Amino acid sequence: MHKDVKQILYTEEELRRRVKELGSQITADYYGRRPMLISVLRGSYIFMADLTRAINLDLTVDFMVVSSYGAGTVSSGQVEIKKDLSDSIEGRDLIIVEDILDSGNTLYYLLEVLRARKPASIRLCTLMDKPERRTKPITADYAGFTIPDAFIVGYGLDFNERYRNLPYVGVLKESVYEK
Ligand code: PRP
């Protein structure tokens, strides 16, 4: 275990199993359709790679870079699109793929932007859901794990851009972000 991690919340094996389940659920729900999975970078890059390979459909992928946190642990409420989608979403069935749904600020804003481009449908898939932190009326259609309000890293999730490559999800030691 990494020295800055206090506790492992989900092991590689637990993540793998849950992502497979989400993939099967999406495969069943979208049977006969061709959804477009939109990965909200950077946090979702590992989840996106594993989730898309767990879905047995003729899907397409696209990517957006959105930033809301800056260098800290609390959402600023300011969301900026740093890289937009490459393709048109008009008439498409969108599945937005996020690593974590926290205050809901990012998705609240993003949904507004995407709805204006007239997709056929939009659903949200988040690996981690922290409902107790929510300040915007956003719920996930697919959620991997509902987690308590702790600062977690790994499997794509960062603190100041570090720890994304940990293969598990762990709770960061307070001493790391209280410095
Ligand atoms: C994280 C995460 C979500 C957002 C969720 O992104 O990937 O996009 O915060 O928080 P919210 O529900 O409070 O808006 P972050 O801005 O940390 O960027 P990253 O994906 O590059 O890690």
mmCIF file of C-alpha atoms and ligand atoms in Angstrom:
data_model
loop_
_atom_site.group_PDB
_atom_site.id
_atom_site.type_symbol
_atom_site.label_atom_id
_atom_site.label_comp_id
_atom_site.label_asym_id
_atom_site.label_seq_id
_atom_site.Cartn_x
_atom_site.Cartn_y
_atom_site.Cartn_z
ATOM 1 C CA MET A 1 0.000 0.000 0.000
ATOM 2 C CA HIS A 2 1.200 3.562 -0.752
ATOM 3 C CA LYS A 3 2.581 5.345 2.321
ATOM 4 C CA ASP A 4 0.131 8.262 1.912
ATOM 5 C CA VAL A 5 -2.886 5.964 1.907
ATOM 6 C CA LYS A 6 -4.615 5.324 5.235
ATOM 7 C CA GLN A 7 -6.884 2.492 4.149
ATOM 8 C CA ILE A 8 -7.853 0.611 1.006
ATOM 9 C CA LEU A 9 -11.554 1.172 0.319
ATOM 10 C CA TYR A 10 -11.896 -1.014 -2.793
ATOM 11 C CA THR A 11 -9.337 -3.516 -3.990
ATOM 12 C CA GLU A 12 -8.493 -4.131 -7.629
ATOM 13 C CA GLU A 13 -10.640 -7.238 -7.554
ATOM 14 C CA GLU A 14 -13.666 -5.449 -6.058
ATOM 15 C CA LEU A 15 -13.370 -2.683 -8.660
ATOM 16 C CA ARG A 16 -13.077 -5.196 -11.485
ATOM 17 C CA ARG A 17 -16.162 -7.104 -10.339
ATOM 18 C CA ARG A 18 -18.322 -3.999 -9.895
ATOM 19 C CA VAL A 19 -17.276 -2.474 -13.223
ATOM 20 C CA LYS A 20 -18.207 -5.747 -14.930
ATOM 21 C CA GLU A 21 -21.650 -5.577 -13.299
ATOM 22 C CA LEU A 22 -22.166 -2.006 -14.481
ATOM 23 C CA GLY A 23 -21.102 -3.048 -17.974
ATOM 24 C CA SER A 24 -23.610 -5.906 -18.021
ATOM 25 C CA GLN A 25 -26.383 -3.631 -16.808
ATOM 26 C CA ILE A 26 -25.645 -1.037 -19.505
ATOM 27 C CA THR A 27 -25.421 -3.779 -22.140
ATOM 28 C CA ALA A 28 -28.901 -4.997 -21.175
ATOM 29 C CA ASP A 29 -30.430 -1.517 -20.890
ATOM 30 C CA TYR A 30 -29.129 -0.354 -24.281
ATOM 31 C CA TYR A 31 -29.684 -3.579 -26.191
ATOM 32 C CA GLY A 32 -30.028 -2.839 -29.916
ATOM 33 C CA ARG A 33 -28.838 0.773 -29.496
ATOM 34 C CA ARG A 34 -25.493 2.424 -30.088
ATOM 35 C CA PRO A 35 -24.736 4.643 -27.102
ATOM 36 C CA MET A 36 -22.021 7.249 -27.014
ATOM 37 C CA LEU A 37 -19.932 7.126 -23.864
ATOM 38 C CA ILE A 38 -18.506 10.455 -22.815
ATOM 39 C CA SER A 39 -15.603 10.344 -20.430
ATOM 40 C CA VAL A 40 -15.150 13.412 -18.276
ATOM 41 C CA LEU A 41 -11.401 13.655 -17.890
ATOM 42 C CA ARG A 42 -9.145 13.356 -16.263
ATOM 43 C CA GLY A 43 -10.474 11.367 -13.310
ATOM 44 C CA SER A 44 -12.545 8.897 -15.326
ATOM 45 C CA TYR A 45 -9.865 7.654 -17.701
ATOM 46 C CA ILE A 46 -9.254 4.299 -16.023
ATOM 47 C CA PHE A 47 -12.923 3.653 -15.269
ATOM 48 C CA MET A 48 -13.807 4.527 -18.873
ATOM 49 C CA ALA A 49 -11.235 2.104 -20.268
ATOM 50 C CA ASP A 50 -12.473 -0.748 -18.080
ATOM 51 C CA LEU A 51 -16.196 0.072 -18.379
ATOM 52 C CA THR A 52 -16.216 0.265 -22.184
ATOM 53 C CA ARG A 53 -14.529 -3.134 -22.364
ATOM 54 C CA ALA A 54 -17.235 -4.541 -20.075
ATOM 55 C CA ILE A 55 -20.028 -3.378 -22.405
ATOM 56 C CA ASN A 56 -21.007 -5.677 -25.242
ATOM 57 C CA LEU A 57 -22.551 -3.113 -27.616
ATOM 58 C CA ASP A 58 -21.596 -1.250 -30.763
ATOM 59 C CA LEU A 59 -20.751 1.929 -28.840
ATOM 60 C CA THR A 60 -18.676 5.020 -29.565
ATOM 61 C CA VAL A 61 -16.525 7.074 -27.202
ATOM 62 C CA ASP A 62 -15.679 10.723 -26.836
ATOM 63 C CA PHE A 63 -13.829 12.788 -24.248
ATOM 64 C CA MET A 64 -14.137 16.102 -22.473
ATOM 65 C CA VAL A 65 -11.776 17.842 -20.110
ATOM 66 C CA VAL A 66 -13.558 19.714 -17.409
ATOM 67 C CA SER A 67 -12.071 21.233 -14.319
ATOM 68 C CA SER A 68 -13.785 22.339 -11.173
ATOM 69 C CA TYR A 69 -11.497 21.762 -8.229
ATOM 70 C CA GLY A 70 -8.149 23.365 -8.975
ATOM 71 C CA ALA A 71 -5.507 22.462 -6.411
ATOM 72 C CA GLY A 72 -7.615 21.652 -3.395
ATOM 73 C CA THR A 73 -10.104 19.237 -1.913
ATOM 74 C CA VAL A 74 -13.221 21.394 -2.100
ATOM 75 C CA SER A 75 -15.186 22.118 -5.256
ATOM 76 C CA SER A 76 -15.042 25.802 -6.155
ATOM 77 C CA GLY A 77 -18.361 25.759 -7.993
ATOM 78 C CA GLN A 78 -16.550 27.095 -11.036
ATOM 79 C CA VAL A 79 -16.564 24.668 -13.938
ATOM 80 C CA GLU A 80 -14.525 25.196 -17.053
ATOM 81 C CA ILE A 81 -14.552 23.197 -20.306
ATOM 82 C CA LYS A 82 -10.905 22.840 -21.202
ATOM 83 C CA LYS A 83 -11.443 20.413 -24.070
ATOM 84 C CA ASP A 84 -14.763 19.937 -25.788
ATOM 85 C CA LEU A 85 -16.131 16.817 -27.491
ATOM 86 C CA SER A 86 -14.835 15.954 -30.943
ATOM 87 C CA ASP A 87 -18.134 14.667 -32.389
ATOM 88 C CA SER A 88 -21.713 15.887 -32.651
ATOM 89 C CA ILE A 89 -24.084 14.454 -30.035
ATOM 90 C CA GLU A 90 -27.331 15.397 -31.747
ATOM 91 C CA GLY A 91 -29.763 12.482 -31.656
ATOM 92 C CA ARG A 92 -27.325 10.266 -29.751
ATOM 93 C CA ASP A 93 -27.916 8.254 -26.581
ATOM 94 C CA LEU A 94 -25.296 9.643 -24.210
ATOM 95 C CA ILE A 95 -23.820 7.982 -21.184
ATOM 96 C CA ILE A 96 -21.656 10.372 -19.210
ATOM 97 C CA VAL A 97 -18.879 8.537 -17.421
ATOM 98 C CA GLU A 98 -17.502 10.088 -14.243
ATOM 99 C CA ASP A 99 -15.150 8.840 -11.574
ATOM 100 C CA ILE A 100 -16.913 10.633 -8.756
ATOM 101 C CA LEU A 101 -20.148 12.504 -8.169
ATOM 102 C CA ASP A 102 -19.633 14.810 -5.220
ATOM 103 C CA SER A 103 -21.344 18.223 -4.921
ATOM 104 C CA GLY A 104 -22.889 17.694 -8.355
ATOM 105 C CA ASN A 105 -21.601 21.061 -9.604
ATOM 106 C CA THR A 106 -19.635 19.633 -12.498
ATOM 107 C CA LEU A 107 -22.451 17.497 -13.871
ATOM 108 C CA TYR A 108 -25.129 20.090 -13.223
ATOM 109 C CA TYR A 109 -23.269 22.482 -15.455
ATOM 110 C CA LEU A 110 -22.243 19.859 -17.983
ATOM 111 C CA LEU A 111 -25.790 18.538 -18.401
ATOM 112 C CA GLU A 112 -27.010 22.022 -19.223
ATOM 113 C CA VAL A 113 -24.345 22.392 -21.909
ATOM 114 C CA LEU A 114 -24.993 18.945 -23.403
ATOM 115 C CA ARG A 115 -28.812 19.153 -23.354
ATOM 116 C CA ALA A 116 -28.621 22.282 -25.497
ATOM 117 C CA ARG A 117 -26.971 20.192 -28.217
ATOM 118 C CA LYS A 118 -30.088 17.985 -28.534
ATOM 119 C CA PRO A 119 -28.994 14.433 -27.783
ATOM 120 C CA ALA A 120 -31.746 11.765 -27.823
ATOM 121 C CA SER A 121 -31.080 10.876 -24.173
ATOM 122 C CA ILE A 122 -28.551 11.388 -21.390
ATOM 123 C CA ARG A 123 -27.710 9.061 -18.524
ATOM 124 C CA LEU A 124 -25.006 9.382 -15.895
ATOM 125 C CA CYS A 125 -22.671 6.631 -14.834
ATOM 126 C CA THR A 126 -20.353 7.324 -11.934
ATOM 127 C CA LEU A 127 -17.972 4.920 -10.281
ATOM 128 C CA MET A 128 -18.172 6.641 -6.898
ATOM 129 C CA ASP A 129 -21.138 8.477 -5.460
ATOM 130 C CA LYS A 130 -20.960 10.725 -2.397
ATOM 131 C CA PRO A 131 -24.641 11.646 -1.937
ATOM 132 C CA GLU A 132 -24.164 13.325 1.435
ATOM 133 C CA ARG A 133 -22.053 16.046 -0.204
ATOM 134 C CA ARG A 134 -24.591 16.907 -2.877
ATOM 135 C CA THR A 135 -25.616 20.561 -3.267
ATOM 136 C CA LYS A 136 -27.165 20.237 -6.753
ATOM 137 C CA PRO A 137 -30.176 18.064 -7.697
ATOM 138 C CA ILE A 138 -28.200 15.432 -9.593
ATOM 139 C CA THR A 139 -28.575 11.665 -9.287
ATOM 140 C CA ALA A 140 -26.638 8.965 -11.086
ATOM 141 C CA ASP A 141 -28.444 6.402 -13.248
ATOM 142 C CA TYR A 142 -25.578 3.983 -12.665
ATOM 143 C CA ALA A 143 -23.385 4.204 -9.566
ATOM 144 C CA GLY A 144 -20.602 1.771 -8.747
ATOM 145 C CA PHE A 145 -20.199 2.478 -5.058
ATOM 146 C CA THR A 146 -21.868 4.825 -2.593
ATOM 147 C CA ILE A 147 -19.134 6.111 -0.359
ATOM 148 C CA PRO A 148 -18.806 8.205 2.818
ATOM 149 C CA ASP A 149 -17.278 11.663 2.819
ATOM 150 C CA ALA A 150 -13.584 10.792 2.868
ATOM 151 C CA PHE A 151 -10.843 12.003 0.526
ATOM 152 C CA ILE A 152 -10.188 9.109 -1.819
ATOM 153 C CA VAL A 153 -7.526 8.536 -4.447
ATOM 154 C CA GLY A 154 -6.520 5.898 -6.976
ATOM 155 C CA TYR A 155 -8.071 4.226 -10.031
ATOM 156 C CA GLY A 156 -8.032 7.623 -11.771
ATOM 157 C CA LEU A 157 -8.794 9.804 -8.744
ATOM 158 C CA ASP A 158 -6.142 12.297 -7.722
ATOM 159 C CA PHE A 159 -4.983 14.704 -5.092
ATOM 160 C CA ASN A 160 -3.008 17.515 -6.736
ATOM 161 C CA GLU A 161 -2.625 15.259 -9.805
ATOM 162 C CA ARG A 162 -0.966 12.464 -7.806
ATOM 163 C CA TYR A 163 -2.074 8.913 -7.012
ATOM 164 C CA ARG A 164 -4.228 8.423 -10.153
ATOM 165 C CA ASN A 165 -2.257 5.299 -11.074
ATOM 166 C CA LEU A 166 -2.899 3.387 -7.850
ATOM 167 C CA PRO A 167 -4.732 0.234 -8.945
ATOM 168 C CA TYR A 168 -7.059 0.348 -5.916
ATOM 169 C CA VAL A 169 -9.199 3.104 -4.352
ATOM 170 C CA GLY A 170 -7.835 4.256 -1.012
ATOM 171 C CA VAL A 171 -8.485 6.889 1.629
ATOM 172 C CA LEU A 172 -5.764 9.538 1.677
ATOM 173 C CA LYS A 173 -4.102 10.292 5.028
ATOM 174 C CA GLU A 174 -5.263 13.647 6.438
ATOM 175 C CA SER A 175 -1.627 14.631 7.002
ATOM 176 C CA VAL A 176 -1.127 14.724 3.215
ATOM 177 C CA TYR A 177 -3.753 17.368 2.472
ATOM 178 C CA GLU A 178 -3.609 19.263 5.751
ATOM 179 C CA LYS A 179 0.056 20.201 5.175
HETATM 180 C C1 PRP B 1 -13.700 15.593 -10.092
HETATM 181 C C2 PRP B 1 -14.499 14.474 -10.729
HETATM 182 C C3 PRP B 1 -15.747 15.154 -11.168
HETATM 183 C C4 PRP B 1 -15.924 16.258 -10.154
HETATM 184 C C5 PRP B 1 -16.974 15.839 -9.189
HETATM 185 O O1 PRP B 1 -12.997 16.248 -11.100
HETATM 186 O O2 PRP B 1 -13.823 13.873 -11.796
HETATM 187 O O3 PRP B 1 -15.614 15.699 -12.459
HETATM 188 O O4 PRP B 1 -14.687 16.424 -9.505
HETATM 189 O O5 PRP B 1 -17.180 16.799 -8.220
HETATM 190 P P1 PRP B 1 -18.513 17.633 -8.074
HETATM 191 O O6 PRP B 1 -19.655 16.669 -8.088
HETATM 192 O O7 PRP B 1 -18.337 18.284 -6.716
HETATM 193 O O8 PRP B 1 -18.565 18.631 -9.157
HETATM 194 P P2 PRP B 1 -11.776 17.261 -10.871
HETATM 195 O O9 PRP B 1 -12.228 18.655 -11.104
HETATM 196 O O10 PRP B 1 -11.106 16.945 -9.556
HETATM 197 O O11 PRP B 1 -10.804 16.932 -12.082
HETATM 198 P P3 PRP B 1 -10.145 15.542 -12.544
HETATM 199 O O12 PRP B 1 -11.237 14.738 -13.211
HETATM 200 O O13 PRP B 1 -9.091 15.993 -13.512
HETATM 201 O O14 PRP B 1 -9.579 14.840 -11.343
#
